[in-house]
Coordinates of C-alpha atoms in Angstrom, one line a residue:
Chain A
X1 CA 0.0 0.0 0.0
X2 CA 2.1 3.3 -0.4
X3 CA 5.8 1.3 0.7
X4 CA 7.7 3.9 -0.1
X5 CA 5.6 7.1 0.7
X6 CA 4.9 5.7 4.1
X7 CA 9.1 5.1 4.8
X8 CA 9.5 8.9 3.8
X9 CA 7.2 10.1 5.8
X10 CA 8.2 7.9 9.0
X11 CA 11.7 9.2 8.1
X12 CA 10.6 12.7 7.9
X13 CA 8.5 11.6 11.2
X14 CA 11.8 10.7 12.7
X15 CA 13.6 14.5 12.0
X16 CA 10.5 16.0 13.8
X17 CA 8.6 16.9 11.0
X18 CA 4.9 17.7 11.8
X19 CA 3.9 18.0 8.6
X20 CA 5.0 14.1 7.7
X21 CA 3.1 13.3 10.8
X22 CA 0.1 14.9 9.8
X23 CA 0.1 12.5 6.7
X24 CA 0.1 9.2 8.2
X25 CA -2.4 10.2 10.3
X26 CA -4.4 11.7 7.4
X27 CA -4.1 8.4 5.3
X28 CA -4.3 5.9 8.4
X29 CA -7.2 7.6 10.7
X30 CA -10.2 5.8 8.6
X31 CA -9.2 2.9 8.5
X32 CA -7.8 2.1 11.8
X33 CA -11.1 4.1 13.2
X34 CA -13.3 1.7 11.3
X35 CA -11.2 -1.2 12.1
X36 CA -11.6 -0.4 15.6
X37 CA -15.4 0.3 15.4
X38 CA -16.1 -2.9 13.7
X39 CA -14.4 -4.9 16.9
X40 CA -15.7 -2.5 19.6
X41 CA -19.3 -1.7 18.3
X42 CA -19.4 2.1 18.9
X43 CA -18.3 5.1 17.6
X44 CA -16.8 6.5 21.2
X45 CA -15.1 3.7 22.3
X46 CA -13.4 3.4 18.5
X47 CA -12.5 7.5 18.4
X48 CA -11.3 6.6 21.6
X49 CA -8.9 3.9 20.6
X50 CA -7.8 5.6 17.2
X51 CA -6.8 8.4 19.0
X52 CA -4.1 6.1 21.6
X53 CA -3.1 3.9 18.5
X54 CA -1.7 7.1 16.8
X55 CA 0.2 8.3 20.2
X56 CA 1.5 4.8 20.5
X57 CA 2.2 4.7 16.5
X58 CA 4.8 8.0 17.6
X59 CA 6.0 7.2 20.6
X60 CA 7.5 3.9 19.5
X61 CA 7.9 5.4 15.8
X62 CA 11.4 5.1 16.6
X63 CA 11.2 1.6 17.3
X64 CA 9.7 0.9 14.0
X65 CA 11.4 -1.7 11.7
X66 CA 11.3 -0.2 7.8
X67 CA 11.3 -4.3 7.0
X68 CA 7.9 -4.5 7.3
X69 CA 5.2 -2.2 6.0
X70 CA 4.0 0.6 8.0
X71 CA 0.0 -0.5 7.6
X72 CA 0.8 -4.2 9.1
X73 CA 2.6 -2.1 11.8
X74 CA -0.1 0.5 12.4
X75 CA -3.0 -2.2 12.0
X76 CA -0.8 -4.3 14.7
X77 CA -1.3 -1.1 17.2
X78 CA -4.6 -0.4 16.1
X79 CA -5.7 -4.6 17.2
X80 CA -3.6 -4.4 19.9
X81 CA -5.7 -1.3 21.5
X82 CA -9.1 -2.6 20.5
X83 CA -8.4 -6.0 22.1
X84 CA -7.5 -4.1 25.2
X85 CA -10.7 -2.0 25.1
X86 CA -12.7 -4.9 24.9
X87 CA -10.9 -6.9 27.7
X88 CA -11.4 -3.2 29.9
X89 CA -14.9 -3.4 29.4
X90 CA -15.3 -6.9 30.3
X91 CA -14.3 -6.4 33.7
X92 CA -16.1 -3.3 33.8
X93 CA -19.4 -4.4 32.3
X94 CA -19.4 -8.1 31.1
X95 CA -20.8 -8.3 28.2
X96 CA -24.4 -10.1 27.9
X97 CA -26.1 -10.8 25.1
X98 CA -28.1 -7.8 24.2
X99 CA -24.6 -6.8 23.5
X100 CA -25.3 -6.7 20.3
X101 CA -28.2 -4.3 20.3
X102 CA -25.8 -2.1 21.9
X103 CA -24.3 -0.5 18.9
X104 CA -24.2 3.2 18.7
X105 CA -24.1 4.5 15.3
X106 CA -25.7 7.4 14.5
X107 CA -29.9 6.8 14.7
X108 CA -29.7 8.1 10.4
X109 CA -26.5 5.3 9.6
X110 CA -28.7 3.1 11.3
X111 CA -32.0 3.7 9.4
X112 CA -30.5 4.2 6.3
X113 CA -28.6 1.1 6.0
X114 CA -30.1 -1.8 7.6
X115 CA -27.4 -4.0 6.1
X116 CA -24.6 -2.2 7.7
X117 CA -26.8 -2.6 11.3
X118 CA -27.1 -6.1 10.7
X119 CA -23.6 -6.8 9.8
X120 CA -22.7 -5.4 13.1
X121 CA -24.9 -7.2 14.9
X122 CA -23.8 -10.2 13.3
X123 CA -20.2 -9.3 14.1
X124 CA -20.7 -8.9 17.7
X125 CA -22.3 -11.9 18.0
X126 CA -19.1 -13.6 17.0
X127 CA -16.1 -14.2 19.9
X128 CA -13.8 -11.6 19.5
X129 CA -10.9 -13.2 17.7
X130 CA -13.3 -14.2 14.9
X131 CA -14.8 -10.6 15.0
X132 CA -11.5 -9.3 14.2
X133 CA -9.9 -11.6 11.8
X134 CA -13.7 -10.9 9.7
X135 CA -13.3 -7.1 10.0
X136 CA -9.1 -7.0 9.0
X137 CA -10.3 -9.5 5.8
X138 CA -13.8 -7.7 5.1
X139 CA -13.5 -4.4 6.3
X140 CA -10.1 -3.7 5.9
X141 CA -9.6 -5.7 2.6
X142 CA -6.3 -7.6 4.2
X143 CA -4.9 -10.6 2.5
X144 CA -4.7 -14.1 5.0
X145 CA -0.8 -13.5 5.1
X146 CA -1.8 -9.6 6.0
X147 CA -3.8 -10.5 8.3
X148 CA -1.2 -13.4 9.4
X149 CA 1.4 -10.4 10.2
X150 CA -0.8 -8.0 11.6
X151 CA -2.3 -10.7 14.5
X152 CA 1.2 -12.8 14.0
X153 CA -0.9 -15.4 13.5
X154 CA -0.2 -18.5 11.1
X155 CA -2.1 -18.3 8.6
X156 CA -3.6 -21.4 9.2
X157 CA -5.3 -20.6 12.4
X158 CA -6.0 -17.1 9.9
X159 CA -8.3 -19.4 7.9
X160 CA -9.5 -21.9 10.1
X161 CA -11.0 -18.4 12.2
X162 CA -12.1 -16.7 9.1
X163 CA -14.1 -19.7 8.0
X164 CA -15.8 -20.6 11.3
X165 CA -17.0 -16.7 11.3
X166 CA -18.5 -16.7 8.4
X167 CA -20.3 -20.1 9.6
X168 CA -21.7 -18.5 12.8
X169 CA -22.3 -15.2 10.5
X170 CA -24.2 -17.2 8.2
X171 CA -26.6 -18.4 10.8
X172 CA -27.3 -14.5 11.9
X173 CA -27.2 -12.6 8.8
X174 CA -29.3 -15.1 6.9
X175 CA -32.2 -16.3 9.3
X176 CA -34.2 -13.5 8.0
X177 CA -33.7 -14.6 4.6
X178 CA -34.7 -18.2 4.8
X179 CA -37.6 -17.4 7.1
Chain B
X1 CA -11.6 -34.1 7.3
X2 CA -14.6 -35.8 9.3
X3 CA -15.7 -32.8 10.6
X4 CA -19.4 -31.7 8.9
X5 CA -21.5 -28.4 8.4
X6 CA -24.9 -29.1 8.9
X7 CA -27.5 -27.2 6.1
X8 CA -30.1 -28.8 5.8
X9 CA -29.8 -30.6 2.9
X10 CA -26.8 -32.8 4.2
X11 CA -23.2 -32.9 5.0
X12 CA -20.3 -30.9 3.7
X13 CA -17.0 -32.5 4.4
X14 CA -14.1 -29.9 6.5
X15 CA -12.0 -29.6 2.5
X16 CA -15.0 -28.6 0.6
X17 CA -15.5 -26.3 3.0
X18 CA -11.4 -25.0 2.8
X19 CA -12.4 -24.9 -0.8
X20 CA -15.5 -22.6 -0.9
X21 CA -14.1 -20.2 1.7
X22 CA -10.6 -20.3 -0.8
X23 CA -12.8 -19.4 -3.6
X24 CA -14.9 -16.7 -1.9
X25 CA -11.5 -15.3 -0.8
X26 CA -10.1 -15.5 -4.3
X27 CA -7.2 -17.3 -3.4
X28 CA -8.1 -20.9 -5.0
X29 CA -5.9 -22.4 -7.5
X30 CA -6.7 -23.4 -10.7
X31 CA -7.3 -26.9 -9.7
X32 CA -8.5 -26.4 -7.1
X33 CA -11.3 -24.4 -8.6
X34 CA -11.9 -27.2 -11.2
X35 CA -12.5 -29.8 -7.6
X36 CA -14.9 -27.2 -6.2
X37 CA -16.7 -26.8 -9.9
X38 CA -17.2 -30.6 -9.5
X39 CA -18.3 -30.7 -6.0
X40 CA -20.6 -28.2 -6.4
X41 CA -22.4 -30.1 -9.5
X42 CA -22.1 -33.4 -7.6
X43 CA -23.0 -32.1 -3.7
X44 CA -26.4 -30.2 -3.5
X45 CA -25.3 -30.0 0.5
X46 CA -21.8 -28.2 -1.0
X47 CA -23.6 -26.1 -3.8
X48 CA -26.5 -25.0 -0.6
X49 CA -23.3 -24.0 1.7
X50 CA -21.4 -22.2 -1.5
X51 CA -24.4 -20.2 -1.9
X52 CA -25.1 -19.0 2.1
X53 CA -21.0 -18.2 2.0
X54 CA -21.4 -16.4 -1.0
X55 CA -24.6 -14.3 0.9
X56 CA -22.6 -13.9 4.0
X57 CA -19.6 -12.1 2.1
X58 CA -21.8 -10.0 -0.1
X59 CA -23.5 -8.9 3.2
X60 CA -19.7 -8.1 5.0
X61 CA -18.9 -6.4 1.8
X62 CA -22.0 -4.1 1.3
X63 CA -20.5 -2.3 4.6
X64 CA -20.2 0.9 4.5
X65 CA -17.4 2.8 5.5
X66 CA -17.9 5.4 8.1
X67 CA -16.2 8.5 8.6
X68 CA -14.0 9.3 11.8
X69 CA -15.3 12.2 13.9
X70 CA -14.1 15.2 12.4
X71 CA -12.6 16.7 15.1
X72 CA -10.2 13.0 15.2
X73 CA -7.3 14.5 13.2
X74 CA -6.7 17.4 15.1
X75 CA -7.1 15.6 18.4
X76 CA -4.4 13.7 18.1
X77 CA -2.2 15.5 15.6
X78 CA -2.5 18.3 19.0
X79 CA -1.4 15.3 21.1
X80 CA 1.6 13.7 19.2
X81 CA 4.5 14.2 20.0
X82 CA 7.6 13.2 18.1
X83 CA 10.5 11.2 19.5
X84 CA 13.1 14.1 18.0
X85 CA 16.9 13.3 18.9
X86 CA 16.9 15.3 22.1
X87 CA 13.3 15.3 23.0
X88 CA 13.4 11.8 21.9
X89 CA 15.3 10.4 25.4
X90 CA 14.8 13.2 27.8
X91 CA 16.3 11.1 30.4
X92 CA 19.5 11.1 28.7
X93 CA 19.8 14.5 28.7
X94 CA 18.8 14.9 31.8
X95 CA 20.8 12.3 32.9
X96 CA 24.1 14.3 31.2
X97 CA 22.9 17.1 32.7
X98 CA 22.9 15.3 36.0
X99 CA 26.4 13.7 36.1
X100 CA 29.5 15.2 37.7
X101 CA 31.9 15.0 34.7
X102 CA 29.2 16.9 32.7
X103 CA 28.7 19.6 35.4
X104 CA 32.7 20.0 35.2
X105 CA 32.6 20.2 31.9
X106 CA 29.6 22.8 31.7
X107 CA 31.0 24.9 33.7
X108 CA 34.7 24.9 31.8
X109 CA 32.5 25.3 28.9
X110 CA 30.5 28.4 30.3
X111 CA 34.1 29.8 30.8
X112 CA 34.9 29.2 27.3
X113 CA 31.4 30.4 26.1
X114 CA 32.4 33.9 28.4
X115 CA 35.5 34.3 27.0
X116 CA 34.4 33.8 23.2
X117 CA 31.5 36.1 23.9
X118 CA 34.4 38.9 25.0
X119 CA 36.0 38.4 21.8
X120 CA 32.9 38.0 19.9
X121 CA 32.3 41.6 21.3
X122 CA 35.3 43.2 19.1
X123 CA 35.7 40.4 16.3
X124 CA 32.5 39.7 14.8
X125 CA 30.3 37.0 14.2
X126 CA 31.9 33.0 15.0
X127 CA 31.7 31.1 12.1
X128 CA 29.2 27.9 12.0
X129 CA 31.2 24.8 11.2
X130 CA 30.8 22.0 13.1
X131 CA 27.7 22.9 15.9
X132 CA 26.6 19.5 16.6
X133 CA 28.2 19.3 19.9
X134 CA 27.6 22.6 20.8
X135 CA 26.3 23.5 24.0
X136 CA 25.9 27.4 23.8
X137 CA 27.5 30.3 22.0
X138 CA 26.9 33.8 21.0
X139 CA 24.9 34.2 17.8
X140 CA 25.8 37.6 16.6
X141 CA 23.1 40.2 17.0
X142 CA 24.1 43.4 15.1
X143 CA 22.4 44.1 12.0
X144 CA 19.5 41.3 12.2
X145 CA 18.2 42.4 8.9
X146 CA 14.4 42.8 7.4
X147 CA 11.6 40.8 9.9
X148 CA 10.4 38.1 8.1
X149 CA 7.3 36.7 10.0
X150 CA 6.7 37.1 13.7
X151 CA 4.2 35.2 15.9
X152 CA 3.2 35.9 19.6
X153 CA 2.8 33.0 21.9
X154 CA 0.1 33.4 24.4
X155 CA -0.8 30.0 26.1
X156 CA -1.7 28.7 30.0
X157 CA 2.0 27.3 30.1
X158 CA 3.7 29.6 28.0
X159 CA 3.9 32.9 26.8
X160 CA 6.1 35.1 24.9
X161 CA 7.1 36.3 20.7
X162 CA 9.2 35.1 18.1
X163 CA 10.3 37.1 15.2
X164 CA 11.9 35.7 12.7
X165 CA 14.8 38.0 10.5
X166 CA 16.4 37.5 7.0
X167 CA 19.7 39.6 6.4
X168 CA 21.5 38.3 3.0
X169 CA 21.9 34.5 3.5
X170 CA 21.8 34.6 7.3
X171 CA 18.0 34.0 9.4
X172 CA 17.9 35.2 13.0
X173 CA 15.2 33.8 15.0
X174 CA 14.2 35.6 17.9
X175 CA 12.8 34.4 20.9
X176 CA 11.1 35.3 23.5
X177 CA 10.2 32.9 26.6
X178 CA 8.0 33.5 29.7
X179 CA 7.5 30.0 31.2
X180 CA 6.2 28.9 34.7
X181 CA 7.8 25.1 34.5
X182 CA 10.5 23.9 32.1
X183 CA 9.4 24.3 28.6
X184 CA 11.2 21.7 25.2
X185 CA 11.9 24.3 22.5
X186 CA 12.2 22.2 19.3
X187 CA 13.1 23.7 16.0
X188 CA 12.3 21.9 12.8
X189 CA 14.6 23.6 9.6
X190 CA 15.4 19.9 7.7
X191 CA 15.1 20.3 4.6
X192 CA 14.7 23.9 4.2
X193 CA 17.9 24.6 2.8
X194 CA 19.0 25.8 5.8
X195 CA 22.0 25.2 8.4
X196 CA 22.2 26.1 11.9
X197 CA 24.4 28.7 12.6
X198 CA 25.1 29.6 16.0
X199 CA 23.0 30.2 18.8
X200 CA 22.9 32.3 22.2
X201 CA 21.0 33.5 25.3
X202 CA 20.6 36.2 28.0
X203 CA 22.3 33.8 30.0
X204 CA 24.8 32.7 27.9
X205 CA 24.8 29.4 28.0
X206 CA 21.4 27.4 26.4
X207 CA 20.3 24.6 28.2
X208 CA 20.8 21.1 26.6
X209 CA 21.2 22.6 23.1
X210 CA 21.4 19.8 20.9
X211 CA 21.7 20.6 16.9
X212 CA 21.3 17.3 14.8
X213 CA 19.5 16.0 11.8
X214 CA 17.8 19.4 10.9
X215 CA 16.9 19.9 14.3
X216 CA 17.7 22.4 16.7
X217 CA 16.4 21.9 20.7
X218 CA 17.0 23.5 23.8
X219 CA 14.8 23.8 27.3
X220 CA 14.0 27.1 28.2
X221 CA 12.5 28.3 31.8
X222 CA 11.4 31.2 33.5
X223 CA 11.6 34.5 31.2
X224 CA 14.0 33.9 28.5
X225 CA 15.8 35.4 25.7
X226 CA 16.9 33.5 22.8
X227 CA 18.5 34.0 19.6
X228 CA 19.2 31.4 16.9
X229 CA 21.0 31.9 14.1
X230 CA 20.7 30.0 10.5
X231 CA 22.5 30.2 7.3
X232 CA 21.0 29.5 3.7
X233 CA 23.1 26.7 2.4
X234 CA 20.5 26.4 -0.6
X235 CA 18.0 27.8 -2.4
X236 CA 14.8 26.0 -2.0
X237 CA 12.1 27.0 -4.2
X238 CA 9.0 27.4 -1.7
X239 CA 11.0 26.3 1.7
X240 CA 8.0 24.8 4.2
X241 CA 7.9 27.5 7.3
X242 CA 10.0 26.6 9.8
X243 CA 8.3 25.1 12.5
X244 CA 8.6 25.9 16.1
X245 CA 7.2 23.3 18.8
X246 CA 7.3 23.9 22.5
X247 CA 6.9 20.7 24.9
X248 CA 5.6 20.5 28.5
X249 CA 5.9 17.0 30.5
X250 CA 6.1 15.6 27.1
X251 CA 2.9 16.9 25.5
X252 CA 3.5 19.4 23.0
X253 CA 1.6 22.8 24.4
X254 CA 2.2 25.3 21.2
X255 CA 3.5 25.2 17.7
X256 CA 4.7 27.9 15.4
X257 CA 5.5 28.1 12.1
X258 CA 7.4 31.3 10.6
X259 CA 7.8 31.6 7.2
X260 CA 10.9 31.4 5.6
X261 CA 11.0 32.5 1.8
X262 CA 12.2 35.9 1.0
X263 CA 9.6 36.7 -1.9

């Protein structure tokens, strides 16, 4: 995805440059925020943890190894911090299972695409590992050996999760259908 | 391989399975493709589950994506702060700072920087060569030239005005610090066609002035004084404003950017 702009601007990062900075941030705040929404289910929470991926993503900038691509490193982070925001709230607030009606878009995303409502509720439904390897493969459009690196993951257990998500999915996002 | 979906219409075995999900994925082989094609003709349980996959990925893929508050970027772009050289590891610094054999050597080199400023008094300006090490000097102040850009600082942790001058090749930048606490100064001119010069304040000496990689840095506290000097190496065609960020506890409280260019 952008190899070489990304190493510039982490370079330029690296001099102090604000301006490089601003960049990554401008091309990696979407999707890390809807990365993070589709695992924690509302907008806050995923505002919340976009905003601590990016301090982490420059404090440790220095620590980052130009072998691998910046994404797989940012997504990493991004994972990382949802995981953590969902373990935070278990022990504040287990989760039940009108979890899923929890979801906090805004009342017109939610009346405006039913789909997109459904989807989430689906995805909440799932355990959280599946929940994420489904949103890095259909949300963020990551390859298995993407995904692989970003969870360091083989990509066998990649598969064997993806696959049993989209057989629990199935049973959610299609019982409407076959009624 | 035993292991079976249920759907209704009987058993898929675990590889057909592997193979649909492969397919939906677009990462089958050719061969593999040519298995599933059979199965799919042969297995009305396989060709059922093919078809609920197929539903389940067209559903994941009609998500939308939805935009980040739009106050996200400047949140954290306000909050980041960037591991520069010396604001990088303030603990080494500090730690410098801290150590007997550096206080010795301060001190010599606060005699040196007296002496120097003497001479600089009667011999003119000290030339810029190698300022990577240096610790504090006088940046000469006579004949600062036409103001370029100036910018007044007014914040809860930090006040003050900086004013930024162009005589022939040389910049002056000006500085003036009121601070409660210890305050990071970090100058960005990488890049810019620009070298750092020299560098000086009220006091003499500048705190922890480090000059590497484009960047100049320096801790300022209480009211302060500063001048910093830089030389035009090159000419840059539209050279980005040079950017001024002041840190507090880490967190970056104010940034300033003075324009550079001449025209």
């Amino acid at each position: 995805m952008h190899k070489d702009k990304d190493a510039a601007l982490v370079k330029s990062c690296l001099k102090g440059d604000r301006r490089a900075m601003s960049q990554l941030v401008s091309q990696y705040q979407r999707p890390v925020f809807n990365a993070a929404y589709r695992i924690l289910g509302n907008k806050d929470d995923a505002a919340d943890a976009t905003q601590t991926v990016f301090l982490k993503v420059f404090e440790h900038i220095g620590d980052y190894d130009q072998k691998f691509k910046f994404f797989s490193w940012v997504y990493r982070i991004a994972i990382n911090e949802s995981l953590n925001q969902v373990k935070k709230r278990r022990s504040q607030e287990p989760l039940d299972d009108g979890q899923a009606s929890s979801w906090q878009g805004p009342a017109e995303e939610l009346d405006a695409d039913r789909v997109c409502k459904k989807v989430q509720d689906a995805l909440m439904s799932l355990n959280v590992d599946y929940r994420t390897v489904v949103t890095l493969k259909h949300i963020s459009g990551c390859s298995y050996k993407q995904i692989s690196e970003i969870l360091q993951l083989p990509e066998k257990t990649v598969k064997s999760r993806l696959y049993s998500a989209r057989q629990l999915m199935k049973k959610s996002l299609l019982a409407d259908e076959n009624q | 391989m035993t292991e079976k979906n249920q759907t209704g219409q009987g058993h898929v075995d675990q590889y057909t399975i592997q193979l649909i999900n492969k397919n939906i994925d677009g990462e089958i082989s050719d061969a593999e493709k040519a298995e599933l094609d059979r199965l799919l003709i042969t297995s009305p349980a396989s060709a059922q589950l093919n078809e609920e996959l197929l539903a389940v990925t067209r559903h994941l893929d009609e998500v939308r994506e939805i935009n980040p508050p739009s106050h996200l970027q400047a949140t954290i772009e306000r909050q980041v702060r960037l591991p520069v050289n010396a604001v990088k590891n303030p603990s080494r610094s500090a730690a410098w700072f801290g150590a007997s054999w550096f206080r010795t050597g301060l001190a010599l080199a606060a005699g040196v920087v007296l002496t120097v400023g003497v001479y600089e008094m009667g011999s003119g300006p000290i030339p810029g060569k190698d300022n990577s090490s240096l610790v504090g000097t006088i940046a000469k102040k006579a004949n600062q030239g036409s103001l370029l850009d100036s910018i007044q600082l007014n914040t809860v942790n930090l006040d003050g005005q900086l004013k930024l001058y162009n005589n022939d090749d040389l910049l002056t930048l000006d500085l003036k610090l009121n601070s409660a606490a210890s305050t990071g100064v970090v100058i960005n001119f990488a890049d810019r066609g620009l070298q750092f010069d020299a560098a000086s304040s009220e006091n003499l000496v500048v705190d922890n002035l480090v000059s590497e990689d484009g960047i100049v840095s320096f801790d300022s506290e209480g009211e302060q004084h500063f001048t910093i000097g830089f030389k035009r190496i090159s000419a840059e065609e539209a050279p980005a404003p040079l950017q001024v960020s002041f840190y507090a506890d880490q967190l970056l409280i104010e940034e300033a950017e003075l324009i550079i260019s001449r025209y």
